[in-house]
PDB file of C-alpha atoms and ligand atoms in Angstrom:
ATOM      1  CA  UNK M 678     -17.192  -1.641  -4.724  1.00 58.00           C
ATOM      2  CA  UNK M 679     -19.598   0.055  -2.087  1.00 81.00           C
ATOM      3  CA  UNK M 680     -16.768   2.734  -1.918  1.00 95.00           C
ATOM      4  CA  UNK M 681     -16.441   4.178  -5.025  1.00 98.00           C
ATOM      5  CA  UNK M 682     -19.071   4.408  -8.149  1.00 98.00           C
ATOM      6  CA  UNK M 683     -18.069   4.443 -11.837  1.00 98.00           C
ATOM      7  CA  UNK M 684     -20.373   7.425 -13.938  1.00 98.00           C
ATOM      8  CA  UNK M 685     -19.454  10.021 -16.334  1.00 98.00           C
ATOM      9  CA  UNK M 686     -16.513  12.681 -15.123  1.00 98.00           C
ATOM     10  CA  UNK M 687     -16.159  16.759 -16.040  1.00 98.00           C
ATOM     11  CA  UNK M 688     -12.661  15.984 -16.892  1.00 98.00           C
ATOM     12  CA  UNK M 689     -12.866  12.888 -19.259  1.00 97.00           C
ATOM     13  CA  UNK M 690     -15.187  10.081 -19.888  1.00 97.00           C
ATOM     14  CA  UNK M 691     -15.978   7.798 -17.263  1.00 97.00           C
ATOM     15  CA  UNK M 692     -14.476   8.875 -13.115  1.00 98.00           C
ATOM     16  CA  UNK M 693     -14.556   7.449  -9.951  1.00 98.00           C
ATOM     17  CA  UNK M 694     -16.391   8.870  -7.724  1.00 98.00           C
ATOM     18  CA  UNK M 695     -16.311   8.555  -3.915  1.00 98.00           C
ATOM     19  CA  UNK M 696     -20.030   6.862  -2.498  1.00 98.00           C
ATOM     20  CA  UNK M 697     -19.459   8.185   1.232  1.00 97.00           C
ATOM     21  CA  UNK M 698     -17.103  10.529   2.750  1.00 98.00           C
ATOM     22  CA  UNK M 699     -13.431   9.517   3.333  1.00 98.00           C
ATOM     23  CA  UNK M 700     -10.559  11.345   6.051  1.00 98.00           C
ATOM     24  CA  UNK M 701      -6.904  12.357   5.140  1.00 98.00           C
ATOM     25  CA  UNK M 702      -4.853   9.564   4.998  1.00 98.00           C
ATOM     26  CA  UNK M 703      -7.566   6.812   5.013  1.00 98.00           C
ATOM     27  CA  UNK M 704      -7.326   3.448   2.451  1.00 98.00           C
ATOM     28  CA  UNK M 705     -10.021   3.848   0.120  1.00 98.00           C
ATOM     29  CA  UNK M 706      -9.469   0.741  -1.734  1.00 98.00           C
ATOM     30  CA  UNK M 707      -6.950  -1.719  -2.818  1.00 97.00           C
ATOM     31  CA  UNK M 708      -6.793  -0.786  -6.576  1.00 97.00           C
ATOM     32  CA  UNK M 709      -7.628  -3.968  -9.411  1.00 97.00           C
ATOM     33  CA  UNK M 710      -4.643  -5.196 -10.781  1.00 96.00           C
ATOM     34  CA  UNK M 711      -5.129  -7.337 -13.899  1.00 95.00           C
ATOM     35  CA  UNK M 712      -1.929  -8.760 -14.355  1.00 95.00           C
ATOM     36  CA  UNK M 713       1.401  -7.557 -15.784  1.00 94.00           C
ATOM     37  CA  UNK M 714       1.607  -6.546 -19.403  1.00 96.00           C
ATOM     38  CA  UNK M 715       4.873  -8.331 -20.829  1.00 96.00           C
ATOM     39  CA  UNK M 716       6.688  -9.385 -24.467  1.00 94.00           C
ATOM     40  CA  UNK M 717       5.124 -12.487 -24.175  1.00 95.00           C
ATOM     41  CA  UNK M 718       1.792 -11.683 -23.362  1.00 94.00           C
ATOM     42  CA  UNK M 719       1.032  -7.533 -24.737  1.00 94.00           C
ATOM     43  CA  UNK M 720      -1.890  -5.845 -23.981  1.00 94.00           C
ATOM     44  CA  UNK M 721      -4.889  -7.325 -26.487  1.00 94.00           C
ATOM     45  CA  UNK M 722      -7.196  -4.731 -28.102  1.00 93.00           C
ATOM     46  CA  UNK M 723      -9.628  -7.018 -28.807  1.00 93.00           C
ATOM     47  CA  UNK M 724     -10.202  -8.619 -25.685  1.00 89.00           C
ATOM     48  CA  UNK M 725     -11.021  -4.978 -24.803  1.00 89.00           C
ATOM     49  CA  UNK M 726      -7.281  -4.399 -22.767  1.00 92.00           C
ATOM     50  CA  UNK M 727      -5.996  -0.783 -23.549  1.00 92.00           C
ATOM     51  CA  UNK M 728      -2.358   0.956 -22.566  1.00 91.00           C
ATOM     52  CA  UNK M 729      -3.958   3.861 -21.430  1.00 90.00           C
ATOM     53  CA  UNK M 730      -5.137   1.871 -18.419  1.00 93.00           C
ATOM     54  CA  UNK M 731      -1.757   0.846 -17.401  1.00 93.00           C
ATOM     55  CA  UNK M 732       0.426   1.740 -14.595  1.00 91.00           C
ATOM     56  CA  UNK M 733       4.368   1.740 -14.320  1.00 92.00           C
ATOM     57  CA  UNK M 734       5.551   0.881 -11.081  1.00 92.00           C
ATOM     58  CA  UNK M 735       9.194   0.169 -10.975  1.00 92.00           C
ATOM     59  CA  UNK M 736       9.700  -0.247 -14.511  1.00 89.00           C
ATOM     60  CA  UNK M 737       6.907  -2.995 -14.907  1.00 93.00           C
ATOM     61  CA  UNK M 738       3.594  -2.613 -16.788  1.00 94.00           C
ATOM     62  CA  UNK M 739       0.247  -3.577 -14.714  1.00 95.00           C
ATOM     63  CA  UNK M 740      -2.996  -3.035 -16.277  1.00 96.00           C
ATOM     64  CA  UNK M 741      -5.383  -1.950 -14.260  1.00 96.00           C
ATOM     65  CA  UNK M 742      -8.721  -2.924 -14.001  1.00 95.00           C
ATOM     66  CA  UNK M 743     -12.474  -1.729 -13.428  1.00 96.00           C
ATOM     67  CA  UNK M 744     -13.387   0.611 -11.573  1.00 97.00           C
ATOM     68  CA  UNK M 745      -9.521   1.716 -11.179  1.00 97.00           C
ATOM     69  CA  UNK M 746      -9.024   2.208 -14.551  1.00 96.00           C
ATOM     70  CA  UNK M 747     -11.097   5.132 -14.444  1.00 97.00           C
ATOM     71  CA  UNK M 748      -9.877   7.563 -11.733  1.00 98.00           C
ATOM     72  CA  UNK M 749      -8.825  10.798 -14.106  1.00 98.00           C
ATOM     73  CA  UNK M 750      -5.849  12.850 -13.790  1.00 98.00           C
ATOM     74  CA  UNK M 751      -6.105  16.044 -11.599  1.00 98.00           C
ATOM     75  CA  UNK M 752      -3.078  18.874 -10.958  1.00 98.00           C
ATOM     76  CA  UNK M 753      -4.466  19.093  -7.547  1.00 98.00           C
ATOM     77  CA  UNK M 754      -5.739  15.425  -6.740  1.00 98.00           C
ATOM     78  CA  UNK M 755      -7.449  14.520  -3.616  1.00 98.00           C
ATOM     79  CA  UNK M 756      -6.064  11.068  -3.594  1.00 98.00           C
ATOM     80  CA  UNK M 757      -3.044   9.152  -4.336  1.00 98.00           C
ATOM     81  CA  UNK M 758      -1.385   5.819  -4.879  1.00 97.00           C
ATOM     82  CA  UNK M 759       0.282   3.910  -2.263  1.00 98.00           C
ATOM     83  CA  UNK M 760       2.368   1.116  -3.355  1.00 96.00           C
ATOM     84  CA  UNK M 761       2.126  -1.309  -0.229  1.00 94.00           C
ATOM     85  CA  UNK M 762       4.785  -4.298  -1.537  1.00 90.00           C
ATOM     86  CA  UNK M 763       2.757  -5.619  -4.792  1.00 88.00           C
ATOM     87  CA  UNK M 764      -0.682  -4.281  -3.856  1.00 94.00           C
ATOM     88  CA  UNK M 765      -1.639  -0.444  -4.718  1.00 96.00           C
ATOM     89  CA  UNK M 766      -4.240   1.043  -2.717  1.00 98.00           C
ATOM     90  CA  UNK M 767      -5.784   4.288  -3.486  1.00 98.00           C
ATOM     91  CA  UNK M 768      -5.529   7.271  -0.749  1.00 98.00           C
ATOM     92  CA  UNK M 769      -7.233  10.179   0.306  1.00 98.00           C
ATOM     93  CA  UNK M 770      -4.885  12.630  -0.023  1.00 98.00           C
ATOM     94  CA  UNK M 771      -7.404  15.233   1.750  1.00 98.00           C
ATOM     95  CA  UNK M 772     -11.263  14.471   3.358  1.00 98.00           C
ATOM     96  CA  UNK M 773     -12.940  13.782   0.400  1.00 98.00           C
ATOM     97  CA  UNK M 774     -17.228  14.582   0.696  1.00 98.00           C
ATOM     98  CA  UNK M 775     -19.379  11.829  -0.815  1.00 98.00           C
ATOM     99  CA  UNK M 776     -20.107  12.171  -4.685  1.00 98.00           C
ATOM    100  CA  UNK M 777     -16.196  14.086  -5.536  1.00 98.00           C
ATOM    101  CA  UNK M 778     -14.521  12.894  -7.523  1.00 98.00           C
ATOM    102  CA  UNK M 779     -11.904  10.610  -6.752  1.00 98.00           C
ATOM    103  CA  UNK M 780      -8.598  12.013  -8.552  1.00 98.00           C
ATOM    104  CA  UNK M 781      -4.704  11.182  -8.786  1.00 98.00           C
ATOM    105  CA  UNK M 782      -1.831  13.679 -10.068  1.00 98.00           C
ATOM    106  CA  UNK M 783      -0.802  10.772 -13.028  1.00 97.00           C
ATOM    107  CA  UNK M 784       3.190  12.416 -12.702  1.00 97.00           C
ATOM    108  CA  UNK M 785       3.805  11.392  -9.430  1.00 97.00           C
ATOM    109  CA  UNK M 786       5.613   8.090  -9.551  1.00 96.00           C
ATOM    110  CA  UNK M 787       6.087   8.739 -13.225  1.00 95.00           C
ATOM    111  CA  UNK M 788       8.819   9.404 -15.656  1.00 92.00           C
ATOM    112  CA  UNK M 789       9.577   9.020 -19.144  1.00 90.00           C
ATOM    113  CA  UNK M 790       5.657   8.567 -19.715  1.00 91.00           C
ATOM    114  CA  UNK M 791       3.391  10.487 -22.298  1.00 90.00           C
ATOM    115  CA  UNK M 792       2.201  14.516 -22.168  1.00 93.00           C
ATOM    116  CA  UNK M 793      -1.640  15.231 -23.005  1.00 95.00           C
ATOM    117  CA  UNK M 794      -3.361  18.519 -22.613  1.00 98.00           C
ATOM    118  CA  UNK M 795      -5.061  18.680 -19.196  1.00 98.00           C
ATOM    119  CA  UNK M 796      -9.050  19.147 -18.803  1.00 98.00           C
ATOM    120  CA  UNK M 797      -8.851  18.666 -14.979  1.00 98.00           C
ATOM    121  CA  UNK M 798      -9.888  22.313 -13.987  1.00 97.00           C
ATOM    122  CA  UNK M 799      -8.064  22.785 -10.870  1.00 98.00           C
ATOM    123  CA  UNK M 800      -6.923  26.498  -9.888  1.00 97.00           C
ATOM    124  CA  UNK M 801      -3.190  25.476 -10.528  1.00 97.00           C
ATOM    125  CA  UNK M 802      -3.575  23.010 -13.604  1.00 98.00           C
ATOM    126  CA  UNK M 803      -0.668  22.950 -15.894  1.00 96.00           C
ATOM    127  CA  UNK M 804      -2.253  23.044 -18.696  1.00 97.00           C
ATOM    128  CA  UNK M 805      -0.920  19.554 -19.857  1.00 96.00           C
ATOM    129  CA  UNK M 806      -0.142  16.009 -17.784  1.00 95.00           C
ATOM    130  CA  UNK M 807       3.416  15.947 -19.070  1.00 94.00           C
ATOM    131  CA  UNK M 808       3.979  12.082 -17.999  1.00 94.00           C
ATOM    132  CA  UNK M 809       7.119  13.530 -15.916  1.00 94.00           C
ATOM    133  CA  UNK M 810       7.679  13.875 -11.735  1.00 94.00           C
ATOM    134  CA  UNK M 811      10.899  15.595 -12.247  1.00 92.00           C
ATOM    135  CA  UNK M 812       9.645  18.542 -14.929  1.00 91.00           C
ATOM    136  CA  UNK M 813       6.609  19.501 -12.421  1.00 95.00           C
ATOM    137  CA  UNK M 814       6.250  23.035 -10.691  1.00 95.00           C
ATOM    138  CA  UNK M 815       9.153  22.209  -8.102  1.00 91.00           C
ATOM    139  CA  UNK M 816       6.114  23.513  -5.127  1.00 93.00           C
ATOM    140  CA  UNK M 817       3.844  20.631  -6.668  1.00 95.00           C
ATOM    141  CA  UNK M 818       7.203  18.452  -6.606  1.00 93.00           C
ATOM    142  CA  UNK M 819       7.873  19.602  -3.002  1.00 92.00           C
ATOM    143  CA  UNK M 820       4.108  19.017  -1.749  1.00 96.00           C
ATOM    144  CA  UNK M 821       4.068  15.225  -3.574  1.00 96.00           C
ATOM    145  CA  UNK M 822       7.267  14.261  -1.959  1.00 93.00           C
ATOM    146  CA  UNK M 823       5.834  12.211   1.201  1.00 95.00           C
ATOM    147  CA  UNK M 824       3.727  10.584  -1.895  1.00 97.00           C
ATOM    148  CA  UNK M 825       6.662   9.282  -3.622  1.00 95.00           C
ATOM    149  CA  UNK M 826       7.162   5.086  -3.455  1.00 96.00           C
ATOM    150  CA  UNK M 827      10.284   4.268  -2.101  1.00 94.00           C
ATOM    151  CA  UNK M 828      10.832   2.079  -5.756  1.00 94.00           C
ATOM    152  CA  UNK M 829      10.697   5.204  -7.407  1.00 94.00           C
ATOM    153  CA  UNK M 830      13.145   7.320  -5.185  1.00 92.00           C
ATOM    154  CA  UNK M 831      15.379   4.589  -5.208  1.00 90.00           C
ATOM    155  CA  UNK M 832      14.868   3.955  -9.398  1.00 90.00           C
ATOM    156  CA  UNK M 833      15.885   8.222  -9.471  1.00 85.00           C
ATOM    157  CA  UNK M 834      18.434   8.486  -6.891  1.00 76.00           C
ATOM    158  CA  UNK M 835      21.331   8.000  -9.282  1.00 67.00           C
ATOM    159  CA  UNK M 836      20.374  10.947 -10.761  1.00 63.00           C
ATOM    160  CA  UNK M 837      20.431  12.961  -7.916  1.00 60.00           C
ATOM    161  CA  UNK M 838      16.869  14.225  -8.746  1.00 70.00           C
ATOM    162  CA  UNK M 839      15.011  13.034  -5.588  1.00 71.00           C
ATOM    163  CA  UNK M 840      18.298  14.304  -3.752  1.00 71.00           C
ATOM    164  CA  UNK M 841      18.524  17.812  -4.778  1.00 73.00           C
ATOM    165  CA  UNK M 842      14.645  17.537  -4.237  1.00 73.00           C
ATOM    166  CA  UNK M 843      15.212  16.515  -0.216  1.00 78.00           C
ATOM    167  CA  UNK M 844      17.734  19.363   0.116  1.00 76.00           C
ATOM    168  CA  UNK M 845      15.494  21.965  -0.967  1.00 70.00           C
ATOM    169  CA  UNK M 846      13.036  21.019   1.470  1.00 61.00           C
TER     170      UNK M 846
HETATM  171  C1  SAM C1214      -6.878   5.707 -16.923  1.00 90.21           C
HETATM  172  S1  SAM C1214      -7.842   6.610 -18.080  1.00 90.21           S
HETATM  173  C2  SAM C1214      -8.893   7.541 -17.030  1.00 90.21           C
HETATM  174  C3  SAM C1214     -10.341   7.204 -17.185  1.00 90.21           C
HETATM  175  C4  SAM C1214     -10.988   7.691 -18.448  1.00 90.21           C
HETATM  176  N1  SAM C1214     -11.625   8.992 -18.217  1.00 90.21           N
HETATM  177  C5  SAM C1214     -12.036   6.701 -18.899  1.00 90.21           C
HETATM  178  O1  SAM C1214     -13.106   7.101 -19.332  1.00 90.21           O
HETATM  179  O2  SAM C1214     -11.753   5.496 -18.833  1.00 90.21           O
HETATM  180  C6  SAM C1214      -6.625   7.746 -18.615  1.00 90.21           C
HETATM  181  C7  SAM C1214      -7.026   8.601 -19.790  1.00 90.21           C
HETATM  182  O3  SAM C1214      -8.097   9.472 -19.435  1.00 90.21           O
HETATM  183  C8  SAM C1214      -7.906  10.750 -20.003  1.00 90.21           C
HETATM  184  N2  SAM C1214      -7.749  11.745 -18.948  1.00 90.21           N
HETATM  185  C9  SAM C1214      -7.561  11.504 -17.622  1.00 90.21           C
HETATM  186  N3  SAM C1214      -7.448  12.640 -16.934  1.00 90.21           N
HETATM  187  C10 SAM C1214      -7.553  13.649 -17.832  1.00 90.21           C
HETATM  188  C11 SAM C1214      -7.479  15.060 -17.730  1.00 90.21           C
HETATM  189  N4  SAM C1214      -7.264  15.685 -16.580  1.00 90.21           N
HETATM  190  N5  SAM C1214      -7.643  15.799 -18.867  1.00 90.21           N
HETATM  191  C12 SAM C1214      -7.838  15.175 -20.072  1.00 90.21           C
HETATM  192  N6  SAM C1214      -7.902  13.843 -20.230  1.00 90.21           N
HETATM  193  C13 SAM C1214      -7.765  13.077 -19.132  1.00 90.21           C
HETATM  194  C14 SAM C1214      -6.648  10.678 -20.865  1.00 90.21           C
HETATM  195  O4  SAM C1214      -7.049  10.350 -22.178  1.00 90.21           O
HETATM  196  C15 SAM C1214      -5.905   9.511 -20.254  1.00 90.21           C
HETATM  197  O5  SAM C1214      -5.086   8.858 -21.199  1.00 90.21           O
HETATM  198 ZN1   ZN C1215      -4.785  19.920 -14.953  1.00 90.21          ZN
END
């Protein structure tokens, strides 16, 4: 974990925060799956396991697990996930300086999931994460298109959202 350190965040409880310097586009680490949350075997409170450190992709539910759980939500995140068949690794989205913190933009990849209000402090935050790609600023939807897995185009296509999102570009 020489990449990233765990310690208290400006936006919310405990963030991940990069240890040395990373460059656009390089693999910070491959994030710490836990295993899939299911009927048969839920998420258990008391063995510490919450939802609000699980992921979505494709319609499953992954929990993720330390330090991954903690990477905050940002409306202008310097990294990203990048779903790389069943591994996720976390991205630098932009050169990220030692000691930032390490963010993602939750709504990309996302829909149908919760809304919160938003502490993140960026320039162009929204005010609230709304849990929903497709009901972002279209010029934040336009800028996280390249960051878009191809299970989740494919998941949207039949609603034409990801298409009328290509043609505008
Ligand atoms: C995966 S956890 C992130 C790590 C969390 N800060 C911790 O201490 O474990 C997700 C939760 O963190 C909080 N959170 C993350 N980003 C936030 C933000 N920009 N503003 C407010 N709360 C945020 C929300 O409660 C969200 O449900
Ligand atoms: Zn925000």
């Amino acid at each position: 974990m020489t990449n990233v350190e765990v310690k208290p965040s400006p936006i919310e409880g405990m963030g991940v925060f990069a240890a040395r310097p990373f460059r656009a586009g390089q693999r910070i680490r491959r994030v710490n799956i836990v295993r899939e949350i299911t009927d048969g075997a839920p998420i258990r409170e008391d063995a510490g396991e919450r939802i609000e450190h699980c992921g979505y992709p494709d319609g499953k539910v992954v929990l993720w697990g330390f330090p991954d759980r903690h990477v905050n939500h940002r409306c202008d995140p310097n990294a990203y996930g990048l779903y790389d068949g069943s591994d996720i690794y976390v991205v630098a989205r932009r050169d990220i300086a030692a000691g930032e913190e390490i963010t993602f933009d939750y709504n990309v990849n996302t829909s149908g999931g919760s809304s919160w209000p938003c502490n993140c402090g960026a320039e162009r935050c929204c005010g609230e994460s709304v849990g929903e790609f497709f009901t972002l600023p279209k010029e934040h939807q336009r800028e996280y298109r390249p960051l878009l897995a191809n299970w989740f185009v494919r998941r949207y296509h039949h609603q034409h959202q990801v298409e009328a999102l290509d043609a505008e570009l």
